[in-house]
Amino acid sequence: MEHLIHVLQTDRSDSEIIGYALDTLYNVISNDLEEEEQDDSEEENLPKQVDDLGSQFTEIFIKQQENVTLLLTLVEEFDFHVRWPGVKLLTSLLKQQGTQVQQIILVSPMGVSRLMDLLADSREVIRNDGVLLLQQLTKSNAAIQKIVAFENAFERLLDIITEEGNSDGGIVVEDCLLLLQNLLKNNNSNQNFFKEGSYIQRMKPWFEVGDDNCGWSAQKVTNLHLMLQLVRVLVSPTNPPGATSSCQKAMFHCGLLQQLCTILMATGVPADILTETINTVSEVIRGCQMNQDYFASVNAPSNPPRPAIVVLLMSMVNERQPFVLRCAVLYCFQCFLYKNQKGQGEIVSTLLPSTIDATGNSVSAGQLLCGGLFSTDSLSNWCAAVALAHALQENATLKEQLLRVQLATSIGNPPVSLLQQCTNILSQGSKVQTRVGLLMLLCTWLSNCSIAVTHFLHNPANIPFLTGQIAENLGEEEQLVQGLCALLLGISIYYNDNSLENYRKEKLKQLIEKRIGRENFIEKLGFISKHELYSRAAQKPQPSFSSPDHMMFDHEFTKLVKELEGVISKAIYKSSEEDKKEEEVKKTLEQHDNIVTHYKKVIREQDQELEELKQRINTLTSQNEQLQGTVTQQVSQIQQHKDQYNLLKVQLGKDTQHHNSHSDTFQMNGIQMEEVSKLKEELEEWKNKHELLQGQLREKDSVIEKLKTSQLEMGATEQSSQTSKSGGLELSNELQKELEMLRSQIQLQSAEISKLQIENQRLQIMNTTADPVLGDSGATAANNSELEGRLEQEIKELKSEVKALSEEKESLKQHLDSSSSTVAILQDEKSKLQQEVAESKKEQDDLLVLLADQDQKLSALKIKLKDLGVPVEDEDDIESGDQGDEDEDGDEEEQD
């Protein structure tokens, strides 16, 4: 071996001699050749000797860690004659001394990464042997498993499986699946990485089966079996609950569960694949409400369609079905009901009188369980009893409802309750397996349900039967039944509410003391947990038994025994005074729990109110923002109206100047009196219209007065609400600021209205000066001065009104500072003010339009008068003429 290793070290350039050296070492260390050449006639201990020899040679080789490092370097060579024998040699080393070689590779720089490159080799022989090498490398070593997984192993292996044809592939698919199992089993980190990498979705095509499922090859069955096991690895009950739950949800969302249910209901599927599929579906739905609900909705493709649960239960209670298949169906039913109160209720409801199908057209799950419970096959009895016990697990409501179930035993006899029928079969001395199943059902049913205990004790034959069973000295087979009878009697004492005078706790304890003896009772109770089959059942939820005779205990029932064994032992030795004290403590605890529940309810209600108030605050805040936006929009619109008004005023001034420059050219030549009289009538009509507009302006003034009074009333309201809640103060201040903004806008609009009134007076003066036929220039000047006086008086009045409004604004501000008005009142007032602003704006728009129309028509009338030769002079022309005369007189005085 030293010489061979020396060749590997020194003759690296000669690939042929390196290949021969590696092959030689492989033949020396490996046991494959000797096992193939071995004859049946040779001694039986020869394989053991060969194993020892190969292991010894491996120890010699790996004693120097540099040898393994050298081998890793050679495996990197691309030359086929070097790489392939290197891979085989390293695989053989791992088979012989796996743990030691794993440690050497783990500490070697990039050791695992080098071996991962084998999966990318284009030569299938090396790639396939690389898969076998990684199988040996990843066995029972979580650190190497993580490195391999993070070196993109999942992606490469799934690609190989897809290339090879999924379940229809050959031995290579099987090897890849075994490697995937090594990477995922009991490795939470890799399982999470597999799920987060969306690799569960890539498993769905594996389970696509056709309608014709006959003639499956042995390799396909093996591949599919391994694929199902890989799914179970991800959702195993031994995994952390959070990881299992996330994988279960991912399998539902990607359609993997639906695909498995399709196989479950398909025809022609081999029995072992069907059994493993049932076990896989069981663990995919276990404890996951969404998956359990879907499974409840699956129907078998029969006519008429039946629920998949019913079809499976028919197989479970059918003694002609294979034992492993019946165990798988029981496990599936248990997983369907695990932490699924909705499913439990649906199963129990099929037994209740109000829901049983009177026509008998369809068989329900409850009827199948009752049929199995009372059939002649002891295995069916046991399976049905355990299944029914799971329907009652941790559900006191259903335990009480099941007491209503009545069974018709024979024609002419009155019906008996399900509880009574179970005890009747117990007392008839049936098979041990049947009695064990019924006792487990009764213990589950009566535990933590005082009403069921009272019903059980109400039958006078039950307690004597139990005490008789426990007191007898029977064989080993009956010891298990005795232990379960002791447990049932202990449950009847521990959960007894003392409602029956003859079967109070104290009397039952005295009965045990007289008939059995306390020590003997405790000893018989301990038979259960000491039984070998009890220990097996306690290990994992799935019922796995080597033969039907070993089917005695259920996993969930072992938890119940562990929980009750201690408390029952204590309850037997407690005196009546201690029982009373315990009852008082229980009542106190119940009262305390009720108080806690009440306060929890109050806190929940307060939380809801708080959420509602938060929503209201958010709503009011959003409304406030909307109102602020509306105000901003209105301000911009008012500014636009101002601009339009100024533009109209400028245009009107230009038209007046143009008219003044040409007014002296008009003459009275050829005027007709009829046309003049018509124009006078039209002028009178326009004067009437103008007076109507003035009336509208007065109405607007009254609207402003109403707004003032509403503001004063609001101030009084705010003054009276000073004692309101301080909680809304901040929101009130914000709304008050907005209210002040609205009032300032009203004042601006009042100023705009005063401007419009002034402009209206100007237009009225122009109208009065446009008719020179009605009076001479002296009268016009007198009217002009009178109008100017009125205008000045109105301006003073408007200024005083503005001043009064300003004073009122100050007083309102003082009132608002001391106010804490509620949000609802402010919102109401604010909306009213906004409505008034909108109405004011609309009236302003109408007024502007009317004034513009009047201006246009006056201009048209003046033009007609000019065309007819009537001289038209307005106030501006007269003023300009008077000013010219005064200037001439001044010039003459200066000259003098």
CSV table of C-alpha atoms in Angstrom, one decimal, residues 624-885:
chain,number,residue,atom,x,y,z
A,624,ASN,CA,-60.5,67.9,7.1
A,625,GLU,CA,-57.9,67.4,4.4
A,626,GLN,CA,-60.6,67.3,1.7
A,627,LEU,CA,-62.2,70.5,3.1
A,628,GLN,CA,-58.8,72.3,3.1
A,629,GLY,CA,-58.4,71.3,-0.5
A,630,THR,CA,-61.9,72.5,-1.3
A,631,VAL,CA,-61.1,75.9,0.4
A,632,THR,CA,-57.9,76.2,-1.6
A,633,GLN,CA,-59.8,75.5,-4.8
A,634,GLN,CA,-62.4,78.1,-3.9
A,635,VAL,CA,-59.7,80.7,-3.2
A,636,SER,CA,-58.2,80.0,-6.6
A,637,GLN,CA,-61.6,80.3,-8.2
A,638,ILE,CA,-62.2,83.7,-6.5
A,639,GLN,CA,-58.9,84.9,-7.7
A,640,GLN,CA,-59.9,83.9,-11.3
A,641,HIS,CA,-63.2,85.8,-10.9
A,642,LYS,CA,-61.2,88.8,-9.7
A,643,ASP,CA,-59.0,88.6,-12.8
A,644,GLN,CA,-62.0,88.3,-15.1
A,645,TYR,CA,-63.7,91.2,-13.4
A,646,ASN,CA,-60.6,93.5,-13.8
A,647,LEU,CA,-60.4,92.5,-17.4
A,648,LEU,CA,-64.0,93.5,-18.0
A,649,LYS,CA,-63.5,96.8,-16.2
A,650,VAL,CA,-60.4,97.6,-18.4
A,651,GLN,CA,-62.4,96.8,-21.6
A,652,LEU,CA,-65.3,99.0,-20.4
A,653,GLY,CA,-62.8,101.9,-19.8
A,654,LYS,CA,-61.4,101.6,-23.3
A,655,ASP,CA,-64.9,101.6,-24.8
A,656,THR,CA,-65.8,104.8,-22.8
A,657,GLN,CA,-62.6,106.6,-24.0
A,658,HIS,CA,-63.3,105.6,-27.6
A,659,HIS,CA,-66.9,106.9,-27.3
A,660,ASN,CA,-65.7,110.3,-25.7
A,661,SER,CA,-63.2,110.9,-28.6
A,662,HIS,CA,-65.9,110.5,-31.2
A,663,SER,CA,-69.0,111.9,-29.5
A,664,ASP,CA,-68.7,115.5,-30.9
A,665,THR,CA,-69.0,114.2,-34.4
A,666,PHE,CA,-72.6,113.1,-33.9
A,667,GLN,CA,-75.3,115.5,-35.3
A,668,MET,CA,-79.1,115.6,-35.3
A,669,ASN,CA,-79.4,115.6,-39.1
A,670,GLY,CA,-82.2,113.5,-40.5
A,671,ILE,CA,-83.3,112.1,-37.1
A,672,GLN,CA,-86.7,110.6,-37.0
A,673,MET,CA,-88.9,111.1,-33.9
A,674,GLU,CA,-90.3,107.6,-33.9
A,675,GLU,CA,-86.9,106.0,-33.7
A,676,VAL,CA,-85.9,108.4,-30.8
A,677,SER,CA,-89.1,107.5,-28.9
A,678,LYS,CA,-88.3,103.8,-29.4
A,679,LEU,CA,-84.8,104.2,-28.0
A,680,LYS,CA,-86.2,106.1,-25.0
A,681,GLU,CA,-88.6,103.2,-24.3
A,682,GLU,CA,-85.6,100.8,-24.5
A,683,LEU,CA,-83.6,103.0,-22.1
A,684,GLU,CA,-86.5,102.9,-19.7
A,685,GLU,CA,-86.6,99.1,-19.9
A,686,TRP,CA,-82.9,98.9,-19.1
A,687,LYS,CA,-83.4,101.3,-16.2
A,688,ASN,CA,-86.0,98.9,-14.8
A,689,LYS,CA,-83.7,95.9,-15.3
A,690,HIS,CA,-81.0,97.9,-13.5
A,691,GLU,CA,-83.3,98.6,-10.6
A,692,LEU,CA,-84.0,94.8,-10.5
A,693,LEU,CA,-80.2,94.2,-10.2
A,694,GLN,CA,-80.0,96.7,-7.4
A,695,GLY,CA,-82.8,94.7,-5.6
A,696,GLN,CA,-80.7,91.6,-6.0
A,697,LEU,CA,-77.7,93.4,-4.5
A,698,ARG,CA,-79.9,94.4,-1.5
A,699,GLU,CA,-80.9,90.7,-1.1
A,700,LYS,CA,-77.2,89.9,-1.1
A,701,ASP,CA,-76.6,92.4,1.6
A,702,SER,CA,-79.3,90.7,3.7
A,703,VAL,CA,-77.5,87.3,3.1
A,704,ILE,CA,-74.4,88.9,4.5
A,705,GLU,CA,-76.3,90.1,7.5
A,706,LYS,CA,-77.6,86.5,8.0
A,707,LEU,CA,-74.0,85.2,7.9
A,708,LYS,CA,-73.1,87.8,10.5
A,709,THR,CA,-75.9,86.7,12.8
A,710,SER,CA,-75.0,83.0,12.3
A,711,GLN,CA,-71.4,83.8,13.2
A,712,LEU,CA,-72.6,85.5,16.4
A,713,GLU,CA,-74.9,82.6,17.2
A,714,MET,CA,-72.0,80.2,16.6
A,715,GLY,CA,-69.9,82.3,19.0
A,716,ALA,CA,-72.6,82.0,21.6
A,717,THR,CA,-72.8,78.2,21.1
A,718,GLU,CA,-69.1,78.0,21.5
A,719,GLN,CA,-69.3,80.1,24.7
A,720,SER,CA,-71.9,77.8,26.2
A,721,SER,CA,-69.8,74.6,25.4
A,722,GLN,CA,-66.7,75.6,27.5
A,723,THR,CA,-67.3,72.7,29.8
A,724,SER,CA,-67.1,70.0,27.1
A,725,LYS,CA,-64.6,67.2,27.0
A,726,SER,CA,-60.9,68.1,26.9
A,727,GLY,CA,-60.1,65.1,24.7
A,728,GLY,CA,-61.2,66.9,21.4
A,729,LEU,CA,-59.5,70.2,22.2
A,730,GLU,CA,-56.7,69.8,19.7
A,731,LEU,CA,-59.0,68.8,16.8
A,732,SER,CA,-61.3,71.7,17.8
A,733,ASN,CA,-58.5,74.3,17.6
A,734,GLU,CA,-57.7,73.0,14.1
A,735,LEU,CA,-61.3,73.3,12.9
A,736,GLN,CA,-61.5,76.8,14.5
A,737,LYS,CA,-58.5,77.9,12.5
A,738,GLU,CA,-60.3,76.6,9.4
A,739,LEU,CA,-63.4,78.5,10.4
A,740,GLU,CA,-61.5,81.7,10.7
A,741,MET,CA,-60.1,81.2,7.2
A,742,LEU,CA,-63.7,80.7,5.9
A,743,ARG,CA,-64.8,84.0,7.7
A,744,SER,CA,-61.9,85.9,6.2
A,745,GLN,CA,-63.0,84.6,2.8
A,746,ILE,CA,-66.5,85.8,3.5
A,747,GLN,CA,-65.1,89.3,4.3
A,748,LEU,CA,-63.1,89.2,1.1
A,749,GLN,CA,-66.3,88.3,-0.8
A,750,SER,CA,-68.1,91.2,1.0
A,751,ALA,CA,-65.4,93.5,-0.2
A,752,GLU,CA,-65.9,92.1,-3.7
A,753,ILE,CA,-69.6,92.7,-3.4
A,754,SER,CA,-69.0,96.4,-2.4
A,755,LYS,CA,-66.8,96.8,-5.4
A,756,LEU,CA,-69.6,95.4,-7.6
A,757,GLN,CA,-72.0,97.9,-6.0
A,758,ILE,CA,-69.7,100.8,-6.7
A,759,GLU,CA,-69.4,99.6,-10.3
A,760,ASN,CA,-73.1,99.2,-10.5
A,761,GLN,CA,-73.5,102.9,-9.4
A,762,ARG,CA,-71.1,104.0,-12.1
A,763,LEU,CA,-73.1,102.1,-14.7
A,764,GLN,CA,-76.3,103.7,-13.4
A,765,ILE,CA,-74.7,107.2,-13.7
A,766,MET,CA,-73.7,106.3,-17.3
A,767,ASN,CA,-77.3,105.3,-18.0
A,768,THR,CA,-78.7,108.6,-16.6
A,769,THR,CA,-76.3,110.6,-18.7
A,770,ALA,CA,-77.0,108.7,-21.9
A,771,ASP,CA,-80.4,110.4,-22.5
A,772,PRO,CA,-79.7,114.2,-23.1
A,773,VAL,CA,-83.3,114.7,-24.4
A,774,LEU,CA,-84.7,114.2,-20.8
A,775,GLY,CA,-83.0,117.2,-19.3
A,776,ASP,CA,-80.4,119.9,-19.8
A,777,SER,CA,-76.7,119.8,-18.7
A,778,GLY,CA,-77.4,121.7,-15.4
A,779,ALA,CA,-79.8,119.0,-14.2
A,780,THR,CA,-77.4,116.3,-15.2
A,781,ALA,CA,-74.6,117.9,-13.2
A,782,ALA,CA,-76.9,118.1,-10.2
A,783,ASN,CA,-77.9,114.5,-10.6
A,784,ASN,CA,-74.2,113.6,-10.9
A,785,SER,CA,-73.2,115.4,-7.7
A,786,GLU,CA,-76.2,113.8,-5.9
A,787,LEU,CA,-75.1,110.4,-7.1
A,788,GLU,CA,-71.5,111.1,-6.1
A,789,GLY,CA,-72.7,112.0,-2.6
A,790,ARG,CA,-74.8,108.8,-2.3
A,791,LEU,CA,-71.8,106.8,-3.6
A,792,GLU,CA,-69.5,108.4,-0.9
A,793,GLN,CA,-72.2,107.7,1.7
A,794,GLU,CA,-72.5,104.0,0.7
A,795,ILE,CA,-68.7,103.7,0.7
A,796,LYS,CA,-68.6,105.1,4.2
A,797,GLU,CA,-71.3,102.7,5.3
A,798,LEU,CA,-69.5,99.8,3.7
A,799,LYS,CA,-66.3,100.8,5.4
A,800,SER,CA,-68.1,100.9,8.7
A,801,GLU,CA,-69.6,97.5,8.0
A,802,VAL,CA,-66.1,96.2,7.3
A,803,LYS,CA,-64.9,97.7,10.5
A,804,ALA,CA,-67.8,96.2,12.4
A,805,LEU,CA,-67.0,92.8,10.8
A,806,SER,CA,-63.4,93.2,11.9
A,807,GLU,CA,-64.5,93.9,15.4
A,808,GLU,CA,-66.9,91.0,15.3
A,809,LYS,CA,-64.0,88.9,14.0
A,810,GLU,CA,-61.9,89.9,17.0
A,811,SER,CA,-64.7,89.0,19.4
A,812,LEU,CA,-65.2,85.7,17.6
A,813,LYS,CA,-61.5,85.0,18.0
A,814,GLN,CA,-61.7,85.7,21.7
A,815,HIS,CA,-64.7,83.4,22.0
A,816,LEU,CA,-62.9,80.7,20.0
A,817,ASP,CA,-59.8,80.9,22.2
A,818,SER,CA,-61.8,80.1,25.3
A,819,SER,CA,-64.0,77.5,23.5
A,820,SER,CA,-63.7,73.7,23.4
A,821,SER,CA,-66.6,73.0,21.2
A,822,THR,CA,-67.3,69.4,20.1
A,823,VAL,CA,-66.1,68.2,16.6
A,824,ALA,CA,-69.6,67.6,15.4
A,825,ILE,CA,-70.9,71.2,16.0
A,826,LEU,CA,-67.8,72.7,14.3
A,827,GLN,CA,-68.2,70.4,11.3
A,828,ASP,CA,-71.8,71.3,11.0
A,829,GLU,CA,-71.2,75.0,11.1
A,830,LYS,CA,-68.3,74.7,8.7
A,831,SER,CA,-70.4,72.8,6.2
A,832,LYS,CA,-73.1,75.5,6.5
A,833,LEU,CA,-70.6,78.3,5.9
A,834,GLN,CA,-69.2,76.5,2.9
A,835,GLN,CA,-72.7,76.2,1.5
A,836,GLU,CA,-73.2,79.9,2.0
A,837,VAL,CA,-69.9,80.6,0.3
A,838,ALA,CA,-70.9,78.5,-2.7
A,839,GLU,CA,-74.2,80.3,-2.9
A,840,SER,CA,-72.5,83.7,-2.7
A,841,LYS,CA,-70.1,82.7,-5.4
A,842,LYS,CA,-72.9,81.5,-7.6
A,843,GLU,CA,-74.8,84.8,-7.1
A,844,GLN,CA,-71.7,86.8,-7.9
A,845,ASP,CA,-71.2,84.9,-11.1
A,846,ASP,CA,-74.9,85.6,-12.1
A,847,LEU,CA,-74.4,89.3,-11.2
A,848,LEU,CA,-71.3,89.6,-13.4
A,849,VAL,CA,-73.0,88.0,-16.3
A,850,LEU,CA,-76.0,90.4,-16.0
A,851,LEU,CA,-73.7,93.4,-15.7
A,852,ALA,CA,-71.8,92.3,-18.8
A,853,ASP,CA,-75.0,91.8,-20.8
A,854,GLN,CA,-76.2,95.3,-19.6
A,855,ASP,CA,-73.0,96.9,-20.6
A,856,GLN,CA,-73.1,95.4,-24.1
A,857,LYS,CA,-76.8,96.4,-24.6
A,858,LEU,CA,-76.1,100.0,-23.5
A,859,SER,CA,-73.2,100.2,-25.9
A,860,ALA,CA,-75.5,98.9,-28.7
A,861,LEU,CA,-78.1,101.6,-27.8
A,862,LYS,CA,-75.5,104.3,-27.8
A,863,ILE,CA,-74.3,103.2,-31.2
A,864,LYS,CA,-77.8,103.3,-32.6
A,865,LEU,CA,-78.4,106.8,-31.2
A,866,LYS,CA,-75.2,107.9,-32.8
A,867,ASP,CA,-76.2,106.4,-36.1
A,868,LEU,CA,-79.5,108.3,-35.9
A,869,GLY,CA,-77.6,111.5,-35.3
A,870,VAL,CA,-78.7,112.0,-31.7
A,871,PRO,CA,-75.8,113.6,-29.7
A,872,VAL,CA,-75.1,111.3,-26.7
A,873,GLU,CA,-73.0,112.7,-23.8
A,874,ASP,CA,-72.2,110.9,-20.6
A,875,GLU,CA,-70.9,112.2,-17.3
A,876,ASP,CA,-67.3,112.0,-18.3
A,877,ASP,CA,-67.9,114.2,-21.4
A,878,ILE,CA,-69.7,116.8,-19.3
A,879,GLU,CA,-66.9,116.8,-16.7
A,880,SER,CA,-64.2,117.1,-19.3
A,881,GLY,CA,-66.2,120.0,-20.9
A,882,ASP,CA,-66.6,121.8,-17.6
A,883,GLN,CA,-62.9,121.3,-16.8
A,884,GLY,CA,-62.0,122.8,-20.2
A,885,ASP,CA,-64.1,126.0,-19.5
